[in-house]
PDB file of C-alpha atoms (C1' of nucleotides) in Angstrom:
ATOM      1  CA  UNK A   1     116.020  69.527  74.963  1.00 39.00           C
ATOM      2  CA  UNK A   2     119.691  70.635  75.206  1.00 41.00           C
ATOM      3  CA  UNK A   3     120.456  68.919  78.754  1.00 41.00           C
ATOM      4  CA  UNK A   4     122.242  72.316  80.669  1.00 46.00           C
ATOM      5  CA  UNK A   5     125.778  72.498  81.036  1.00 54.00           C
ATOM      6  CA  UNK A   6     127.182  70.414  83.181  1.00 60.00           C
ATOM      7  CA  UNK A   7     129.661  72.579  85.820  1.00 69.00           C
ATOM      8  CA  UNK A   8     131.850  69.268  86.387  1.00 80.00           C
ATOM      9  CA  UNK A   9     134.577  70.163  89.726  1.00 91.00           C
ATOM     10  CA  UNK A  10     137.767  68.597  90.527  1.00 95.00           C
ATOM     11  CA  UNK A  11     138.190  68.277  94.283  1.00 96.00           C
ATOM     12  CA  UNK A  12     142.124  68.150  95.306  1.00 96.00           C
ATOM     13  CA  UNK A  13     143.275  68.369  98.971  1.00 96.00           C
ATOM     14  CA  UNK A  14     145.564  71.172 100.279  1.00 97.00           C
ATOM     15  CA  UNK A  15     147.652  69.417 102.675  1.00 96.00           C
ATOM     16  CA  UNK A  16     148.836  71.695 105.565  1.00 97.00           C
ATOM     17  CA  UNK A  17     150.406  71.795 109.097  1.00 97.00           C
ATOM     18  CA  UNK A  18     147.192  72.870 109.618  1.00 97.00           C
ATOM     19  CA  UNK A  19     144.724  70.098 108.355  1.00 96.00           C
ATOM     20  CA  UNK A  20     143.834  69.335 104.999  1.00 97.00           C
ATOM     21  CA  UNK A  21     142.007  71.996 102.882  1.00 97.00           C
ATOM     22  CA  UNK A  22     140.072  70.799  99.897  1.00 97.00           C
ATOM     23  CA  UNK A  23     140.177  72.958  96.471  1.00 97.00           C
ATOM     24  CA  UNK A  24     138.164  72.954  93.561  1.00 96.00           C
ATOM     25  CA  UNK A  25     138.595  74.029  90.092  1.00 97.00           C
ATOM     26  CA  UNK A  26     135.981  74.673  87.372  1.00 96.00           C
ATOM     27  CA  UNK A  27     137.219  74.731  84.313  1.00 96.00           C
ATOM     28  CA  UNK A  28     137.621  78.600  84.614  1.00 97.00           C
ATOM     29  CA  UNK A  29     140.091  78.048  87.630  1.00 98.00           C
ATOM     30  CA  UNK A  30     139.658  77.769  91.472  1.00 98.00           C
ATOM     31  CA  UNK A  31     136.180  78.402  91.902  1.00 98.00           C
ATOM     32  CA  UNK A  32     135.799  77.196  95.699  1.00 98.00           C
ATOM     33  CA  UNK A  33     138.250  76.509  98.780  1.00 98.00           C
ATOM     34  CA  UNK A  34     136.775  74.626 102.241  1.00 97.00           C
ATOM     35  CA  UNK A  35     138.252  74.529 105.546  1.00 97.00           C
ATOM     36  CA  UNK A  36     139.235  71.574 107.068  1.00 96.00           C
ATOM     37  CA  UNK A  37     136.687  69.123 108.612  1.00 88.00           C
ATOM     38  CA  UNK A  38     137.069  67.535 111.772  1.00 71.00           C
ATOM     39  CA  UNK A  39     137.116  63.576 110.862  1.00 61.00           C
ATOM     40  CA  UNK A  40     139.615  62.179 108.044  1.00 57.00           C
ATOM     41  CA  UNK A  41     136.016  62.326 106.107  1.00 59.00           C
ATOM     42  CA  UNK A  42     137.168  61.069 102.486  1.00 60.00           C
ATOM     43  CA  UNK A  43     139.433  63.026 101.270  1.00 67.00           C
ATOM     44  CA  UNK A  44     139.126  63.278  97.651  1.00 68.00           C
ATOM     45  CA  UNK A  45     142.005  61.338  95.788  1.00 66.00           C
ATOM     46  CA  UNK A  46     141.503  61.824  91.991  1.00 60.00           C
ATOM     47  CA  UNK A  47     144.708  63.108  91.701  1.00 59.00           C
ATOM     48  CA  UNK A  48     145.577  61.150  88.711  1.00 56.00           C
ATOM     49  CA  UNK A  49     142.633  62.672  86.972  1.00 78.00           C
ATOM     50  CA  UNK A  50     143.274  66.018  86.919  1.00 87.00           C
ATOM     51  CA  UNK A  51     144.776  67.928  83.752  1.00 94.00           C
ATOM     52  CA  UNK A  52     148.209  69.378  83.903  1.00 96.00           C
ATOM     53  CA  UNK A  53     146.583  73.032  83.492  1.00 97.00           C
ATOM     54  CA  UNK A  54     144.944  72.429  87.119  1.00 97.00           C
ATOM     55  CA  UNK A  55     148.007  70.472  88.141  1.00 97.00           C
ATOM     56  CA  UNK A  56     149.346  74.005  87.830  1.00 98.00           C
ATOM     57  CA  UNK A  57     146.730  75.526  89.012  1.00 98.00           C
ATOM     58  CA  UNK A  58     146.921  73.744  91.802  1.00 98.00           C
ATOM     59  CA  UNK A  59     150.669  74.041  92.734  1.00 98.00           C
ATOM     60  CA  UNK A  60     149.765  77.147  93.074  1.00 98.00           C
ATOM     61  CA  UNK A  61     147.424  76.950  95.222  1.00 98.00           C
ATOM     62  CA  UNK A  62     149.160  74.844  97.817  1.00 98.00           C
ATOM     63  CA  UNK A  63     151.965  77.501  98.036  1.00 98.00           C
ATOM     64  CA  UNK A  64     149.347  80.500  98.466  1.00 98.00           C
ATOM     65  CA  UNK A  65     147.362  78.600 101.023  1.00 98.00           C
ATOM     66  CA  UNK A  66     150.723  77.679 103.101  1.00 98.00           C
ATOM     67  CA  UNK A  67     151.797  81.164 102.656  1.00 98.00           C
ATOM     68  CA  UNK A  68     148.688  82.923 104.320  1.00 98.00           C
ATOM     69  CA  UNK A  69     148.886  80.248 106.911  1.00 98.00           C
ATOM     70  CA  UNK A  70     152.328  81.589 107.790  1.00 98.00           C
ATOM     71  CA  UNK A  71     151.311  85.248 107.341  1.00 98.00           C
ATOM     72  CA  UNK A  72     153.326  86.205 104.791  1.00 98.00           C
ATOM     73  CA  UNK A  73     152.231  87.872 101.566  1.00 97.00           C
ATOM     74  CA  UNK A  74     151.213  85.205  98.460  1.00 95.00           C
ATOM     75  CA  UNK A  75     153.226  85.402  95.589  1.00 91.00           C
ATOM     76  CA  UNK A  76     150.760  84.135  92.986  1.00 96.00           C
ATOM     77  CA  UNK A  77     147.321  82.862  92.608  1.00 98.00           C
ATOM     78  CA  UNK A  78     145.643  80.345  90.236  1.00 98.00           C
ATOM     79  CA  UNK A  79     142.825  82.362  88.359  1.00 98.00           C
ATOM     80  CA  UNK A  80     140.360  82.533  90.181  1.00 98.00           C
ATOM     81  CA  UNK A  81     136.579  81.599  88.930  1.00 98.00           C
ATOM     82  CA  UNK A  82     133.808  83.706  91.229  1.00 98.00           C
ATOM     83  CA  UNK A  83     130.872  83.477  88.480  1.00 97.00           C
ATOM     84  CA  UNK A  84     128.894  82.283  91.330  1.00 96.00           C
ATOM     85  CA  UNK A  85     128.471  85.543  92.906  1.00 98.00           C
ATOM     86  CA  UNK A  86     126.120  88.229  92.597  1.00 98.00           C
ATOM     87  CA  UNK A  87     128.090  91.489  90.906  1.00 98.00           C
ATOM     88  CA  UNK A  88     127.928  93.203  94.533  1.00 98.00           C
ATOM     89  CA  UNK A  89     129.675  90.264  95.884  1.00 98.00           C
ATOM     90  CA  UNK A  90     132.062  90.198  93.496  1.00 98.00           C
ATOM     91  CA  UNK A  91     133.049  93.604  93.637  1.00 98.00           C
ATOM     92  CA  UNK A  92     133.393  92.928  97.754  1.00 98.00           C
ATOM     93  CA  UNK A  93     135.273  90.119  96.966  1.00 98.00           C
ATOM     94  CA  UNK A  94     137.373  92.239  94.687  1.00 98.00           C
ATOM     95  CA  UNK A  95     138.062  95.180  97.389  1.00 98.00           C
ATOM     96  CA  UNK A  96     139.126  92.235  99.649  1.00 98.00           C
ATOM     97  CA  UNK A  97     142.008  90.671  97.522  1.00 98.00           C
ATOM     98  CA  UNK A  98     143.434  94.624  97.953  1.00 98.00           C
ATOM     99  CA  UNK A  99     143.828  94.344 101.437  1.00 98.00           C
ATOM    100  CA  UNK A 100     147.076  93.597 102.303  1.00 98.00           C
ATOM    101  CA  UNK A 101     148.402  90.794 104.777  1.00 98.00           C
ATOM    102  CA  UNK A 102     148.546  92.161 108.176  1.00 98.00           C
ATOM    103  CA  UNK A 103     146.001  95.002 107.143  1.00 98.00           C
ATOM    104  CA  UNK A 104     142.357  95.161 107.673  1.00 98.00           C
ATOM    105  CA  UNK A 105     139.670  97.135 107.102  1.00 98.00           C
ATOM    106  CA  UNK A 106     136.205  97.276 108.827  1.00 98.00           C
ATOM    107  CA  UNK A 107     132.748  96.269 106.970  1.00 98.00           C
ATOM    108  CA  UNK A 108     131.883  99.973 106.809  1.00 98.00           C
ATOM    109  CA  UNK A 109     135.310 100.552 104.627  1.00 98.00           C
ATOM    110  CA  UNK A 110     134.121  98.112 102.041  1.00 98.00           C
ATOM    111  CA  UNK A 111     131.369  99.748 102.042  1.00 98.00           C
ATOM    112  CA  UNK A 112     132.484 103.127 100.744  1.00 98.00           C
ATOM    113  CA  UNK A 113     135.666 101.412  98.604  1.00 98.00           C
ATOM    114  CA  UNK A 114     132.242  99.748  96.524  1.00 98.00           C
ATOM    115  CA  UNK A 115     130.597 103.317  96.528  1.00 97.00           C
ATOM    116  CA  UNK A 116     127.364 102.124  98.589  1.00 98.00           C
ATOM    117  CA  UNK A 117     128.639 102.992 102.265  1.00 97.00           C
ATOM    118  CA  UNK A 118     125.361 101.969 103.714  1.00 97.00           C
ATOM    119  CA  UNK A 119     125.581  98.665 102.080  1.00 98.00           C
ATOM    120  CA  UNK A 120     127.419  97.965 105.559  1.00 98.00           C
ATOM    121  CA  UNK A 121     125.403  94.831 106.288  1.00 98.00           C
ATOM    122  CA  UNK A 122     125.322  93.505 103.271  1.00 98.00           C
ATOM    123  CA  UNK A 123     128.926  93.603 102.683  1.00 98.00           C
ATOM    124  CA  UNK A 124     128.778  91.350 106.337  1.00 98.00           C
ATOM    125  CA  UNK A 125     126.689  89.000 103.638  1.00 98.00           C
ATOM    126  CA  UNK A 126     129.596  89.278 100.913  1.00 98.00           C
ATOM    127  CA  UNK A 127     132.350  88.570 103.563  1.00 98.00           C
ATOM    128  CA  UNK A 128     130.280  85.164 104.660  1.00 98.00           C
ATOM    129  CA  UNK A 129     129.625  83.920 101.225  1.00 98.00           C
ATOM    130  CA  UNK A 130     132.933  84.137  99.996  1.00 98.00           C
ATOM    131  CA  UNK A 131     133.578  80.636  98.182  1.00 98.00           C
ATOM    132  CA  UNK A 132     137.337  81.145  98.920  1.00 98.00           C
ATOM    133  CA  UNK A 133     138.334  82.130 101.979  1.00 98.00           C
ATOM    134  CA  UNK A 134     142.219  82.347 103.062  1.00 98.00           C
ATOM    135  CA  UNK A 135     143.030  83.507  99.586  1.00 98.00           C
ATOM    136  CA  UNK A 136     140.543  86.068  99.374  1.00 98.00           C
ATOM    137  CA  UNK A 137     140.959  87.615 102.342  1.00 98.00           C
ATOM    138  CA  UNK A 138     137.777  88.299 104.753  1.00 98.00           C
ATOM    139  CA  UNK A 139     139.477  87.287 107.278  1.00 98.00           C
ATOM    140  CA  UNK A 140     140.874  90.830 107.254  1.00 98.00           C
ATOM    141  CA  UNK A 141     137.259  92.495 107.718  1.00 98.00           C
ATOM    142  CA  UNK A 142     137.147  94.065 111.435  1.00 98.00           C
ATOM    143  CA  UNK A 143     133.965  95.377 112.856  1.00 98.00           C
ATOM    144  CA  UNK A 144     134.271  99.294 113.494  1.00 97.00           C
ATOM    145  CA  UNK A 145     136.736  99.605 116.492  1.00 95.00           C
ATOM    146  CA  UNK A 146     138.921  97.043 115.206  1.00 96.00           C
ATOM    147  CA  UNK A 147     136.211  93.800 117.001  1.00 97.00           C
ATOM    148  CA  UNK A 148     136.530  90.695 115.649  1.00 97.00           C
ATOM    149  CA  UNK A 149     133.109  90.535 114.018  1.00 98.00           C
ATOM    150  CA  UNK A 150     131.924  87.031 112.010  1.00 97.00           C
ATOM    151  CA  UNK A 151     133.457  84.440 110.063  1.00 98.00           C
ATOM    152  CA  UNK A 152     131.796  81.628 108.612  1.00 96.00           C
ATOM    153  CA  UNK A 153     134.533  79.523 108.813  1.00 95.00           C
ATOM    154  CA  UNK A 154     134.985  79.765 112.495  1.00 96.00           C
ATOM    155  CA  UNK A 155     136.158  82.534 115.045  1.00 97.00           C
ATOM    156  CA  UNK A 156     138.788  81.013 115.602  1.00 97.00           C
ATOM    157  CA  UNK A 157     140.238  80.644 112.096  1.00 98.00           C
ATOM    158  CA  UNK A 158     139.449  83.737 111.915  1.00 98.00           C
ATOM    159  CA  UNK A 159     141.922  84.365 115.089  1.00 98.00           C
ATOM    160  CA  UNK A 160     144.546  82.215 114.045  1.00 98.00           C
ATOM    161  CA  UNK A 161     144.560  84.029 110.467  1.00 98.00           C
ATOM    162  CA  UNK A 162     144.736  87.495 112.111  1.00 98.00           C
ATOM    163  CA  UNK A 163     147.276  86.693 115.022  1.00 98.00           C
ATOM    164  CA  UNK A 164     149.502  84.842 111.982  1.00 98.00           C
ATOM    165  CA  UNK A 165     149.588  88.044 110.484  1.00 98.00           C
ATOM    166  CA  UNK A 166     150.344  90.527 113.574  1.00 98.00           C
ATOM    167  CA  UNK A 167     146.872  91.854 113.978  1.00 97.00           C
ATOM    168  CA  UNK A 168     146.081  93.618 117.401  1.00 95.00           C
ATOM    169  CA  UNK A 169     142.332  92.855 118.755  1.00 95.00           C
ATOM    170  CA  UNK A 170     140.232  95.388 120.413  1.00 91.00           C
TER     171      UNK A 170
ATOM    172  C1'  DC B   1     127.553  95.442 128.956  1.00 94.22           C
ATOM    173  C1'  DC B   2     122.743  95.455 126.145  1.00 94.22           C
ATOM    174  C1'  DA B   3     118.123  97.352 123.076  1.00 94.22           C
ATOM    175  C1'  DC B   4     117.224  99.522 119.320  1.00 94.22           C
ATOM    176  C1'  DG B   5     116.660 101.584 114.689  1.00 94.22           C
ATOM    177  C1'  DG B   6     118.379 102.755 109.944  1.00 94.22           C
ATOM    178  C1'  DT B   7     119.938 100.408 106.570  1.00 94.22           C
ATOM    179  C1'  DG B   8     121.241  97.243 101.722  1.00 94.22           C
ATOM    180  C1'  DG B   9     121.444  92.894  99.924  1.00 94.22           C
ATOM    181  C1'  DT B  10     120.153  87.629  98.955  1.00 94.22           C
ATOM    182  C1'  DA B  11     117.540  83.304  99.388  1.00 94.22           C
ATOM    183  C1'  DG B  12     113.263  81.493  99.278  1.00 94.22           C
ATOM    184  C1'  DA B  13     108.340  81.156  99.078  1.00 94.22           C
TER     185       DA B  13
ATOM    186  C1'  DT C   1     106.402  90.832  94.474  1.00 94.22           C
ATOM    187  C1'  DC C   2     107.144  89.980  99.661  1.00 94.22           C
ATOM    188  C1'  DT C   3     109.563  88.697 103.592  1.00 94.22           C
ATOM    189  C1'  DA C   4     112.561  87.326 106.745  1.00 94.22           C
ATOM    190  C1'  DC C   5     117.001  86.957 107.123  1.00 94.22           C
ATOM    191  C1'  DC C   6     122.307  89.108 108.280  1.00 94.22           C
ATOM    192  C1'  DA C   7     129.979  88.445 109.653  1.00 94.22           C
ATOM    193  C1'  DC C   8     126.982  96.114 110.527  1.00 94.22           C
ATOM    194  C1'  DC C   9     126.923 100.641 112.954  1.00 94.22           C
ATOM    195  C1'  DG C  10     126.069 104.594 115.815  1.00 94.22           C
ATOM    196  C1'  DT C  11     123.607 106.127 119.606  1.00 94.22           C
ATOM    197  C1'  DG C  12     121.434 106.072 124.371  1.00 94.22           C
ATOM    198  C1'  DG C  13     120.598 103.685 128.363  1.00 94.22           C
TER     199       DG C  13
END
DNA sequence: CCACGGTGGTAGA
DNA sequence: TCTACCACCGTGG
């Protein structure tokens, strides 16, 4: 029996003034980003094991995270591995990437953009399943009438990110 | 403010 | 398959 293909992930720390995020990489690119956890729960230190390719990606990740946390537009992203998502989720995530820093869209607007205007609630679900928050800017999706809506990483993060981009909430 | 109905996608059983 | 969730949205108290 042929064993299922292993899907090795390399985890690297993204140290910022707001805490240490954890990026994880597949062979295709950045596949996940976790918000800082409360305690200094074992930061990955496999830096020396990662290939030059991954280290290059990681440099792009670090600067992109820093820029987004500062409320600025990101210049360049590493390749993103979004294979974990369904077709619907990838459509939503793709639409999210087109929202510029400082701008917002509603869940309904995203649903319309992907040609499925009644799938409003499902759009919320896809945002919650976003494996790369901050860089795939799901925090820029608000409920109708500029209400905050939800955020899987905690509403404090969503408010912080939006405030740094100069977005006002209702 | 709250309740509710109409919705579509997902995961799990 | 069926079903129970849901980061929604409008309407109506």
